[in-house]
mmCIF file of C-alpha atoms and ligand atoms in Angstrom:
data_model
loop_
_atom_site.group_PDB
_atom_site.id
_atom_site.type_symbol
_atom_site.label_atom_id
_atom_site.label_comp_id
_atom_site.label_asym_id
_atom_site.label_seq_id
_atom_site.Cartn_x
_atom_site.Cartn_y
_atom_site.Cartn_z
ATOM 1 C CA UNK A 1 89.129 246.504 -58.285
ATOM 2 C CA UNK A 2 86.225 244.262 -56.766
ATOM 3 C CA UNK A 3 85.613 242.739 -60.475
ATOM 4 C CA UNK A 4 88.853 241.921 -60.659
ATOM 5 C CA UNK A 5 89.471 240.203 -57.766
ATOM 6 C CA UNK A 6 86.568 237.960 -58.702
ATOM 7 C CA UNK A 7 88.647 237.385 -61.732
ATOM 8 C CA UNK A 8 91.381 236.218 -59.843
ATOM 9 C CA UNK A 9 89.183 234.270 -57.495
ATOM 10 C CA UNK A 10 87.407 232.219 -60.388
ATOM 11 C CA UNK A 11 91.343 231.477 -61.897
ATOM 12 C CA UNK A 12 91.854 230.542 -58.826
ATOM 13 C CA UNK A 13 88.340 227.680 -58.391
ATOM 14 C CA UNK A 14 89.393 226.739 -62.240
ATOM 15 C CA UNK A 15 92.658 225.477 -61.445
ATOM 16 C CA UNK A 16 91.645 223.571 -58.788
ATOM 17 C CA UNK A 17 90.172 220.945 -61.068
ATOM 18 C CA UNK A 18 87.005 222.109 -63.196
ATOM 19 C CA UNK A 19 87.817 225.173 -65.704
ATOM 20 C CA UNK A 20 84.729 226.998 -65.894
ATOM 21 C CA UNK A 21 83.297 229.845 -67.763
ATOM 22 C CA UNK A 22 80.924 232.249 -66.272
ATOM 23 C CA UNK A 23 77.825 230.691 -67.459
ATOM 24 C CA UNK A 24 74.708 231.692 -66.136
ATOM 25 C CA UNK A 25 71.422 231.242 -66.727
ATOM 26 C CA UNK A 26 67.913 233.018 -65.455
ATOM 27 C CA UNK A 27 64.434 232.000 -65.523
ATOM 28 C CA UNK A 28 62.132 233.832 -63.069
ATOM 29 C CA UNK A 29 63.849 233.649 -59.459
ATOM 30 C CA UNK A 30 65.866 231.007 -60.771
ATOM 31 C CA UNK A 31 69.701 231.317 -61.837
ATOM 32 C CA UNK A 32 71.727 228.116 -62.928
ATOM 33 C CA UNK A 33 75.210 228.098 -63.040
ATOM 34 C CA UNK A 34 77.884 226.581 -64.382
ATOM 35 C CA UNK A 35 76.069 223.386 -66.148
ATOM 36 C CA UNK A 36 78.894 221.108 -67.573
ATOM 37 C CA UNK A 37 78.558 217.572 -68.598
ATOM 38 C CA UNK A 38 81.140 214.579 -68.227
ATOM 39 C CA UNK A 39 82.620 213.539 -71.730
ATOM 40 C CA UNK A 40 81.592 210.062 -72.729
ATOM 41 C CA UNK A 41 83.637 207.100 -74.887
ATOM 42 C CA UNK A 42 81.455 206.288 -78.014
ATOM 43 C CA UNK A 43 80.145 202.825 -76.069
ATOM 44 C CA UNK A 44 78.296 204.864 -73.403
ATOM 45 C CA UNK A 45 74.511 205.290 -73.554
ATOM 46 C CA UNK A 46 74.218 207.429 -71.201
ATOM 47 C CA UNK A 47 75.924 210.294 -69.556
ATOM 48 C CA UNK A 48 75.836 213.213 -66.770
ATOM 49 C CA UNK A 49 74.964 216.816 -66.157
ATOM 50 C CA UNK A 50 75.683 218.788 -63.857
ATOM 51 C CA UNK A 51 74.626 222.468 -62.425
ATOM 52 C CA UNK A 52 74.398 224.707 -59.539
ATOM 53 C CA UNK A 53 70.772 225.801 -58.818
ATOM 54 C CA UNK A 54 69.979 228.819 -57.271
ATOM 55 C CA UNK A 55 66.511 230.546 -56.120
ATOM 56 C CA UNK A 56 65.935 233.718 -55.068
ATOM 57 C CA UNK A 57 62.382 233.227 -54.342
ATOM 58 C CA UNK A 58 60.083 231.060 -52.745
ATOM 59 C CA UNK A 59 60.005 227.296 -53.043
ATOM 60 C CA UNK A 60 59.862 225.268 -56.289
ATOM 61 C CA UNK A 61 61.318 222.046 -58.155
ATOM 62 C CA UNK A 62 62.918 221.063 -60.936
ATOM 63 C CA UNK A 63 60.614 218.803 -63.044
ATOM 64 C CA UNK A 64 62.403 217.689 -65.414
ATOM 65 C CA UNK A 65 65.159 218.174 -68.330
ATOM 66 C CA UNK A 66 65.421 217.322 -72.032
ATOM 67 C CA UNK A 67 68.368 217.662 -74.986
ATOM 68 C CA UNK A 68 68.943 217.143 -78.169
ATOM 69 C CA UNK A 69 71.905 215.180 -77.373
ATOM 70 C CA UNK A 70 69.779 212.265 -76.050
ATOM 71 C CA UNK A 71 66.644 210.418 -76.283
ATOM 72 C CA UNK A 72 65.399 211.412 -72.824
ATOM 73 C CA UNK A 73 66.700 212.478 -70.077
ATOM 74 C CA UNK A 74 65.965 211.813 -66.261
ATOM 75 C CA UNK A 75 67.015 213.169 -63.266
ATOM 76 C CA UNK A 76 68.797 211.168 -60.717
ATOM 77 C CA UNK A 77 70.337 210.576 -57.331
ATOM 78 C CA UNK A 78 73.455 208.604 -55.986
ATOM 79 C CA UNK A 79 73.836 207.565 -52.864
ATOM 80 C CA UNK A 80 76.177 205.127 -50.825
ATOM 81 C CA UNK A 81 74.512 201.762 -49.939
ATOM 82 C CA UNK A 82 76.168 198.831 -48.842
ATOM 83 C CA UNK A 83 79.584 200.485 -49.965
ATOM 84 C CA UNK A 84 78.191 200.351 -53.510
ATOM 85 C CA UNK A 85 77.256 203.566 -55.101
ATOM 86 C CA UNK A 86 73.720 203.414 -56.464
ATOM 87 C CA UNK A 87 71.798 205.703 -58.837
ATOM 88 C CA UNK A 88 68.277 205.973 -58.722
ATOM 89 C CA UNK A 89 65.468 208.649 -60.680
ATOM 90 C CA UNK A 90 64.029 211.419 -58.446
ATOM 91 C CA UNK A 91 61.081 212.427 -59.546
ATOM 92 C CA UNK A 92 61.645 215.729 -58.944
ATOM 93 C CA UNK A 93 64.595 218.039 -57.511
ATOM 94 C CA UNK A 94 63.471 220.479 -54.931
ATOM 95 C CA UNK A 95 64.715 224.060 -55.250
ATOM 96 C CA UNK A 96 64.343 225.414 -51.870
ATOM 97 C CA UNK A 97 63.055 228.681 -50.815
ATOM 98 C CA UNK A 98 66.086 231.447 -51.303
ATOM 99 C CA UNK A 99 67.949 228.286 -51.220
ATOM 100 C CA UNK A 100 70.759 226.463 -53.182
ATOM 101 C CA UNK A 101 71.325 223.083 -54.915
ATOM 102 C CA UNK A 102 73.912 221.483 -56.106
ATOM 103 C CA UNK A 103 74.348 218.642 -58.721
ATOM 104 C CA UNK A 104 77.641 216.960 -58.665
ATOM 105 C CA UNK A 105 79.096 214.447 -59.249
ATOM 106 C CA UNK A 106 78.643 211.584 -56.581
ATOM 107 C CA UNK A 107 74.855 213.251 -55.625
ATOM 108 C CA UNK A 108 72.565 214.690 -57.319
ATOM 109 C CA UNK A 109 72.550 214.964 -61.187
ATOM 110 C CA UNK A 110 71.147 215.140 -64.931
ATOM 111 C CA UNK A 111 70.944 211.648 -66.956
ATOM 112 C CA UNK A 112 71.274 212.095 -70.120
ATOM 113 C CA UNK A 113 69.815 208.863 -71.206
ATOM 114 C CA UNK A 114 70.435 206.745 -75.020
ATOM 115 C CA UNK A 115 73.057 209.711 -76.100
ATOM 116 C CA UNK A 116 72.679 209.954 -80.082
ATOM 117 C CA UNK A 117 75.973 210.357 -79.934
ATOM 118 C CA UNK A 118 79.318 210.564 -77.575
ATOM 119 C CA UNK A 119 79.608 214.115 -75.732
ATOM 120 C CA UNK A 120 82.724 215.274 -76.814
ATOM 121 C CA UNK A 121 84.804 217.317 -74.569
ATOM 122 C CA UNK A 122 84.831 220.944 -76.030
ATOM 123 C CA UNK A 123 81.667 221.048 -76.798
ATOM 124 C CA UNK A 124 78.390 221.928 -75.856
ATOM 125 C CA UNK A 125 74.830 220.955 -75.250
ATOM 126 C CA UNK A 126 71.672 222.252 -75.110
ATOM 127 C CA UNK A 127 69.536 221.674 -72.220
ATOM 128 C CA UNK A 128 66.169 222.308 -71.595
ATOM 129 C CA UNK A 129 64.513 222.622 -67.964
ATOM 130 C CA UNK A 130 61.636 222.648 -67.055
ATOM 131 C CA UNK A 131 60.865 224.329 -62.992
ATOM 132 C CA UNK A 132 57.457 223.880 -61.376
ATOM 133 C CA UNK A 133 57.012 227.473 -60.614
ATOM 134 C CA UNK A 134 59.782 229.252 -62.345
ATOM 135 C CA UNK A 135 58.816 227.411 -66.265
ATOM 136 C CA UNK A 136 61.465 226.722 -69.013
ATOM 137 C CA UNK A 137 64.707 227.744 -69.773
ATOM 138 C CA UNK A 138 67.198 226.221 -71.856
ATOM 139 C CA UNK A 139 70.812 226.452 -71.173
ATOM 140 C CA UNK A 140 73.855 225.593 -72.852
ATOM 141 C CA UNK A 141 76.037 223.028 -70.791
ATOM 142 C CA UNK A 142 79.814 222.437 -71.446
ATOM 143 C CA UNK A 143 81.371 219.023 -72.218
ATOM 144 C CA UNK A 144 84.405 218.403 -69.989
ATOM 145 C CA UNK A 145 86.555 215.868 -69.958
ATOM 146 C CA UNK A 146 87.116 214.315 -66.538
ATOM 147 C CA UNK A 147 89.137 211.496 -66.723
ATOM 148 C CA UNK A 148 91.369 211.771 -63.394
ATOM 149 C CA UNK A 149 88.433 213.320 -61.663
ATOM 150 C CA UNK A 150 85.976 211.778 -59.681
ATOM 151 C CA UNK A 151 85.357 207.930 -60.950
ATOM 152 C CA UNK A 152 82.447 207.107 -58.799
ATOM 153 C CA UNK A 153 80.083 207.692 -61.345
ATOM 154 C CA UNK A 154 80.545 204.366 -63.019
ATOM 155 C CA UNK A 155 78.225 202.054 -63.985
ATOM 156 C CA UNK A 156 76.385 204.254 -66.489
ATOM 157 C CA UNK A 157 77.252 201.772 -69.188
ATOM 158 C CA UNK A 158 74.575 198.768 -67.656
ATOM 159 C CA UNK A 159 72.026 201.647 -66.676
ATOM 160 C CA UNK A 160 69.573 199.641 -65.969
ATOM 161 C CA UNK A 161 65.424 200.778 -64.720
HETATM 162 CU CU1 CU B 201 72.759 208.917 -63.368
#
């Protein structure tokens, strides 16, 4: 009965906004979860990603990320300053110690950066990561659409470094 009450639990989290399969991928003591990307309009060069990272072992970072879906791809921060929201690259994400992290919206994320093409909701993505200690591992990463969701992620369109 416990599976299925997990069943029920996840209806439950996917209804609340994001529908999500169970996606998971491993590398070493590394799991990531649920990776989905925001849908972008065919004018926007670049777009986010988005995962839960969690470690099981001892320290480590995420390095860095690439696709086939863009040119490059950085990873990035937003933060509130001066009531503006501001991105900036990280050059690194740190993975704590039998710790979690989150990228979401509004904090930490992926950048996909000069898309070769929109990122159409329904479909998905490779990504490639690469983890200081744990190495690569690619995972697949969901397009969703979000319009009605969170908006403060604007100002991708003038990304500017
Ligand atoms: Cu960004």
């Amino acid at each position: 009965m416990k599976s299925l009450r997990i069943a029920l639990l996840t209806t439950l989290l996917s209804l609340s906004g994001i529908a999500f399969a169970s996606d998971e991928f491993r590398v070493g003591d590394i799991k990531i979860e649920k990776p989905f990307a925001r849908a972008t309009v065919p004018a926007q060069k670049a777009g986010g990603g988005f995962l839960t990272i969690e470690n099981k072992g001892a320290a480590d970072r995420l390095l860095s990320a690439s696709s086939p879906a863009s040119k490059t791809m950085e990873l990035h921060t937003m933060s509130m300053e001066d009531n503006v929201m501001k991105m900036r690259e990280v050059k690194a994400i740190d993975v704590p110690a039998k710790g979690k992290v989150e990228l979401k919206p509004g904090g930490l994320h992926l950048m996909f950066i000069d898309l070769n093409g929109p990122l159409k909701a329904g479909e998905v993505v490779p990504v490639k990561l690469r983890f200081e200690k744990a190495g690569e591992v690619e995972i697949k990463v969901k397009v969703i659409d979000m319009k009605g969701g969170h908006s403060g992620h604007g100002g991708h369109g003038s990304h500017k470094h």
